[in-house]
Amino acid sequence: MTLRPRLSVRTQKQLTRLMQAILLGIVAYGLIFSQPKAITNGTIALLITAVPAILERNYDVPLDPWLGLWITLAVFLHTMGSAGLYARIEWWDHLTHAMSASLVA
């Protein structure tokens, strides 16, 4: 029995691409407005979201699309937190650390 929501592989990939596009927007914002924190956090997050695809393509490591979505969501939430949500939403830190911890576990 799985507890995952029923989303198609296509939908999972679309959600991943949407979060990657937002991360790219954060990097662009950082470049336009000379914000090194946004550039650094967004770039590192984008690189991390590429890891599942690189592992599949270059090393023939089969990964469930859910894992790619989960990884992307974890780094996306952290990046959004560093973009201001940690200061504005009291529980955001708990959310991001729970996501990361569940991913590592």
XYZ file of C-alpha atoms in Angstrom:
105
model
C 0.000 0.000 0.000
C 1.430 3.372 -0.982
C 0.492 6.707 0.511
C 1.466 8.749 -2.541
C -1.165 10.888 -4.242
C -2.221 9.621 -7.639
C -0.448 11.873 -10.101
C 0.634 10.827 -13.534
C 4.326 10.750 -14.390
C 3.626 13.625 -16.778
C 2.094 15.721 -13.999
C 5.001 14.943 -11.681
C 7.469 16.075 -14.334
C 5.431 19.223 -15.018
C 5.464 20.124 -11.320
C 9.222 19.582 -11.240
C 9.698 21.796 -14.310
C 7.474 24.503 -12.791
C 9.567 24.630 -9.625
C 12.759 24.666 -11.705
C 11.379 27.593 -13.726
C 10.650 29.516 -10.529
C 14.178 28.772 -9.299
C 15.523 30.066 -12.591
C 13.421 33.189 -12.044
C 15.056 33.639 -8.636
C 18.492 33.421 -10.258
C 17.433 35.944 -12.917
C 16.128 38.269 -10.210
C 19.458 37.969 -8.416
C 21.367 38.807 -11.572
C 19.160 41.779 -12.473
C 19.115 43.288 -8.983
C 22.655 42.269 -7.904
C 21.501 39.913 -5.161
C 24.295 37.340 -4.609
C 22.205 35.347 -2.105
C 19.439 34.783 -4.679
C 21.990 33.875 -7.364
C 23.819 31.411 -5.125
C 20.757 29.755 -3.571
C 18.891 29.533 -6.864
C 21.860 28.135 -8.776
C 22.700 25.507 -6.169
C 19.030 24.493 -5.970
C 18.824 24.156 -9.763
C 21.953 22.000 -9.813
C 20.505 19.735 -7.118
C 17.228 19.344 -9.034
C 19.232 18.114 -12.038
C 20.853 15.250 -10.102
C 18.045 12.677 -10.624
C 18.025 13.221 -14.408
C 21.832 13.046 -14.564
C 21.873 9.805 -12.573
C 19.283 8.261 -14.892
C 20.833 9.476 -18.131
C 24.546 9.048 -17.425
C 24.633 6.142 -14.990
C 21.468 4.158 -15.838
C 20.192 4.528 -12.275
C 16.409 4.168 -12.492
C 14.680 6.699 -10.245
C 10.986 7.008 -9.591
C 9.605 10.359 -10.822
C 8.312 10.881 -7.282
C 11.894 10.982 -6.010
C 12.782 13.725 -8.489
C 9.697 15.675 -7.452
C 10.503 15.168 -3.766
C 14.108 16.353 -4.192
C 12.971 19.351 -6.212
C 10.289 20.241 -3.665
C 12.761 20.056 -0.764
C 15.322 22.390 -2.357
C 12.561 24.622 -3.739
C 11.061 25.120 -0.276
C 14.501 25.885 1.194
C 15.240 28.396 -1.552
C 11.868 30.078 -1.124
C 12.579 30.221 2.597
C 15.899 31.960 2.063
C 14.149 34.346 -0.333
C 12.160 35.689 2.602
C 9.654 33.092 3.779
C 11.777 32.028 6.777
C 11.345 35.537 8.204
C 7.682 35.912 7.247
C 6.194 32.495 8.048
C 7.027 31.188 11.504
C 6.630 27.492 10.689
C 8.445 27.563 7.305
C 11.713 26.396 8.875
C 9.957 23.375 10.392
C 8.390 22.509 7.039
C 11.666 22.663 5.128
C 13.596 20.654 7.690
C 10.868 18.011 7.838
C 10.989 17.703 4.037
C 14.777 17.374 4.030
C 14.793 14.903 6.890
C 12.170 12.713 5.246
C 14.182 12.761 2.020
C 17.378 11.695 3.783
C 15.547 9.009 5.776
